[in-house]
Every structure is written in structure tokens, then in C-alpha cells.
GROMACS .gro file of C-alpha atoms in nm:
model
  159
    1MET     CA    1  -1.080  -7.891   3.018
    2GLY     CA    2  -1.407  -7.671   3.109
    3TRP     CA    3  -1.381  -7.278   3.106
    4LYS     CA    4  -1.374  -7.214   3.466
    5ALA     CA    5  -1.084  -7.505   3.517
    6ALA     CA    6  -0.878  -7.279   3.186
    7GLU     CA    7  -0.933  -6.949   3.353
    8LYS     CA    8  -0.683  -7.104   3.624
    9LEU     CA    9  -0.401  -7.217   3.445
   10ILE     CA   10  -0.084  -7.023   3.527
   11ARG     CA   11  -0.022  -6.750   3.215
   12HIS     CA   12   0.295  -6.648   3.253
   13TRP     CA   13   0.516  -6.986   3.410
   14LYS     CA   14   0.819  -6.839   3.668
   15ILE     CA   15   0.954  -7.232   3.689
   16LEU     CA   16   1.128  -7.387   3.417
   17ARG     CA   17   1.251  -7.753   3.370
   18GLY     CA   18   1.600  -7.768   3.504
   19ASP     CA   19   1.503  -7.515   3.745
   20ASN     CA   20   1.666  -7.575   4.118
   21VAL     CA   21   1.351  -7.531   4.337
   22MET     CA   22   1.264  -7.611   4.690
   23ILE     CA   23   0.954  -7.746   4.791
   24ILE     CA   24   0.719  -7.519   5.026
   25ARG     CA   25   0.437  -7.761   5.115
   26GLY     CA   26   0.346  -8.142   5.119
   27LYS     CA   27   0.554  -8.413   5.239
   28ASP     CA   28   0.850  -8.337   5.106
   29LYS     CA   29   0.799  -7.989   5.223
   30GLY     CA   30   1.194  -7.769   5.293
   31GLU     CA   31   1.345  -8.045   5.048
   32THR     CA   32   1.582  -7.919   4.687
   33GLY     CA   33   1.544  -8.080   4.381
   34VAL     CA   34   1.567  -8.012   3.995
   35VAL     CA   35   1.250  -7.965   3.828
   36LYS     CA   36   1.249  -8.257   3.568
   37ARG     CA   37   0.900  -8.129   3.409
   38VAL     CA   38   0.634  -7.884   3.362
   39VAL     CA   39   0.286  -7.991   3.301
   40ARG     CA   40   0.167  -7.642   3.188
   41SER     CA   41  -0.197  -7.784   3.128
   42GLN     CA   42  -0.249  -7.919   3.487
   43ASN     CA   43  -0.008  -7.642   3.643
   44ARG     CA   44   0.216  -7.889   3.787
   45VAL     CA   45   0.572  -8.003   3.779
   46ILE     CA   46   0.776  -8.267   3.836
   47VAL     CA   47   1.080  -8.254   4.057
   48GLU     CA   48   1.364  -8.513   4.022
   49GLY     CA   49   1.376  -8.776   4.358
   50LYS     CA   50   1.070  -8.622   4.525
   51ASN     CA   51   0.723  -8.685   4.589
   52LEU     CA   52   0.740  -9.018   4.543
   53VAL     CA   53   0.428  -9.275   4.489
   54LYS     CA   54   0.419  -9.645   4.470
   55LYS     CA   55   0.228  -9.730   4.157
   56HIS     CA   56   0.054 -10.081   4.083
   57ILE     CA   57   0.108 -10.149   3.706
   58LYS     CA   58  -0.056 -10.454   3.583
   59ALA     CA   59   0.167 -10.695   3.333
   60GLY     CA   60   0.152 -10.630   2.964
   61ALA     CA   61   0.236 -10.804   2.657
   62GLY     CA   62   0.561 -10.555   2.645
   63HIS     CA   63   0.612 -10.536   3.020
   64GLU     CA   64   0.592 -10.684   3.342
   65GLY     CA   65   0.345 -10.618   3.616
   66GLY     CA   66   0.456 -10.502   3.999
   67ILE     CA   67   0.421 -10.221   4.219
   68PHE     CA   68   0.677  -9.955   4.133
   69THR     CA   69   0.773  -9.597   4.270
   70VAL     CA   70   0.751  -9.300   4.048
   71GLU     CA   71   0.727  -8.946   4.102
   72ALA     CA   72   0.398  -8.770   4.131
   73PRO     CA   73   0.351  -8.416   4.017
   74LEU     CA   74   0.340  -8.134   4.253
   75HIS     CA   75   0.085  -7.809   4.225
   76ALA     CA   76   0.302  -7.539   4.083
   77SER     CA   77   0.230  -7.329   4.407
   78ASN     CA   78   0.409  -7.564   4.577
   79VAL     CA   79   0.717  -7.533   4.512
   80GLN     CA   80   0.965  -7.217   4.413
   81VAL     CA   81   1.322  -7.158   4.315
   82VAL     CA   82   1.611  -7.112   4.530
   83ASP     CA   83   1.798  -6.828   4.513
   84PRO     CA   84   2.138  -6.856   4.354
   85VAL     CA   85   2.323  -6.680   4.656
   86THR     CA   86   2.106  -6.708   4.989
   87GLY     CA   87   2.007  -7.073   4.905
   88ARG     CA   88   1.672  -7.000   5.032
   89PRO     CA   89   1.297  -7.004   4.825
   90CYS     CA   90   1.213  -6.647   4.664
   91LYS     CA   91   0.979  -6.546   4.399
   92VAL     CA   92   1.092  -6.434   4.026
   93GLY     CA   93   1.076  -6.164   3.897
   94THR     CA   94   1.188  -6.017   3.535
   95ARG     CA   95   1.447  -5.715   3.451
   96TYR     CA   96   1.579  -5.596   3.152
   97LEU     CA   97   2.014  -5.547   3.107
   98GLU     CA   98   2.134  -5.215   2.980
   99ASP     CA   99   2.252  -5.412   2.656
  100GLY     CA  100   1.827  -5.513   2.651
  101THR     CA  101   1.855  -5.879   2.714
  102LYS     CA  102   1.592  -5.994   2.946
  103VAL     CA  103   1.664  -6.184   3.277
  104ARG     CA  104   1.505  -6.315   3.545
  105VAL     CA  105   1.600  -6.199   3.913
  106SER     CA  106   1.534  -6.299   4.207
  107ARG     CA  107   1.301  -6.077   4.455
  108GLY     CA  108   1.072  -6.145   4.774
  109LEU     CA  109   1.157  -6.100   5.157
  110GLY     CA  110   1.540  -6.240   5.240
  111ALA     CA  111   1.612  -6.214   4.867
  112SER     CA  112   1.952  -6.113   4.701
  113GLY     CA  113   1.765  -5.957   4.407
  114SER     CA  114   2.095  -6.131   4.192
  115ILE     CA  115   2.010  -6.311   3.831
  116ILE     CA  116   1.914  -6.620   3.798
  117PRO     CA  117   2.061  -6.818   3.511
  118ARG     CA  118   1.806  -7.005   3.232
  119PRO     CA  119   1.872  -7.343   3.273
  120GLU     CA  120   2.119  -7.505   3.026
  121ILE     CA  121   1.897  -7.790   2.990
  122LEU     CA  122   1.650  -7.572   2.753
  123LYS     CA  123   1.909  -7.498   2.510
  124ILE     CA  124   1.950  -7.895   2.458
  125ARG     CA  125   1.647  -7.987   2.151
  126THR     CA  126   1.482  -8.285   2.233
  127THR     CA  127   1.451  -8.378   1.849
  128PRO     CA  128   1.736  -8.245   1.656
  129ARG     CA  129   1.731  -7.971   1.352
  130PRO     CA  130   1.737  -8.163   1.003
  131THR     CA  131   2.013  -8.143   0.842
  132VAL     CA  132   1.953  -8.257   0.494
  133ALA     CA  133   1.636  -8.079   0.297
  134GLY     CA  134   1.326  -8.301   0.299
  135PRO     CA  135   1.118  -8.290   0.012
  136LYS     CA  136   0.897  -7.961   0.116
  137ASP     CA  137   1.155  -7.803   0.195
  138THR     CA  138   1.225  -7.506  -0.024
  139PRO     CA  139   1.548  -7.494  -0.258
  140MET     CA  140   1.812  -7.261  -0.149
  141ASP     CA  141   1.803  -7.134  -0.509
  142LEU     CA  142   1.470  -6.981  -0.447
  143VAL     CA  143   1.557  -6.859  -0.109
  144LEU     CA  144   1.808  -6.565  -0.215
  145GLU     CA  145   1.682  -6.513  -0.502
  146LYS     CA  146   1.578  -6.134  -0.500
  147THR     CA  147   1.245  -6.065  -0.578
  148TYR     CA  148   1.171  -5.665  -0.512
  149ASP     CA  149   1.343  -5.390  -0.569
  150ALA     CA  150   1.292  -5.114  -0.271
  151LYS     CA  151   1.445  -4.865  -0.540
  152THR     CA  152   1.304  -4.898  -0.849
  153GLY     CA  153   0.916  -5.074  -0.729
  154LYS     CA  154   0.990  -5.367  -0.964
  155GLY     CA  155   0.828  -5.653  -0.808
  156MET     CA  156   0.507  -5.527  -0.656
  157PRO     CA  157   0.185  -5.644  -0.764
  158ASP     CA  158  -0.009  -5.420  -0.974
  159LEU     CA  159  -0.378  -5.321  -0.776
   0.00000   0.00000   0.00000
């Protein structure tokens, strides 16, 4: 990717995987769907069951060929998050609640200003955390060992 293309990448993404979005341009204009995948390197999103195209796949060793219908990516500017209250497309802003938590809110013309919840699918990890310590993990007794005392200064290196 050249530097010109890198300049045009979206830095702060407002659309997340699992968001309910409405397509505002293209052949599926006006339809809503759930974001299946976000391709940040190309500023594109894949919406479940929308923007379907026919793909010709040649037969290989492990699979058979044919004409398959697949979901093509849409540019991020062609979709907008759906306001949970009004059901219309809206812009996404951020606010901080009284307790200090950062939330997404709907904004723009005709938007309700309500909180847009984070999708539940983001809480599920694609690769589960390891439960058994591996060969490169630090043993727990070394992790819990106290090596510095703030009051006496024990453990400070001699400079």
C-alpha cells in the first residue's frame, strides 16, 4: 500500500463487528443487516446476506468448483449504524457517563441521542485464553515475589 492510500484509511472506526447497520448506497440501498467482518486495511465491511455476488471457483484438490454466491465487501462510507430507538440510520458519537465509562451515542438529524450498545459478539474471544501455563510463562511464585519495598528503598538498583 502506498502512502497516499494509507492517508485515506479510517483512523477512528465507528462501525464494529456485530453492529446493526443500514446500507445507504448501492444495489441493497435501504436494507439493514449485521456486520459480519470489518476489513480495516481497505475501509470496508461485510454485511451478512447483503451485496451478494456470483463467484466462479475453479475445482482444486480439496474442493469442487462451480459458481457460488458470496457476500462482497462494502465501503464503510456506504453503511451507517441504525439508531436503536428510531430504527433509522445515524452517525455515531462518543460520550462519557457520570461514572466515567465511554459509550457510543446516536447523533445527527432525526437521531434520538440514545446509547448504542457494544455488540455482544465482541466479548467472545476467537482464540480462548490458555488455562495451563506454557513453557514460556513465568511461574506464579516468581510473579507474586515482592522485590521492591517503597518505605525502605530495598530493591532499588545502585546507580
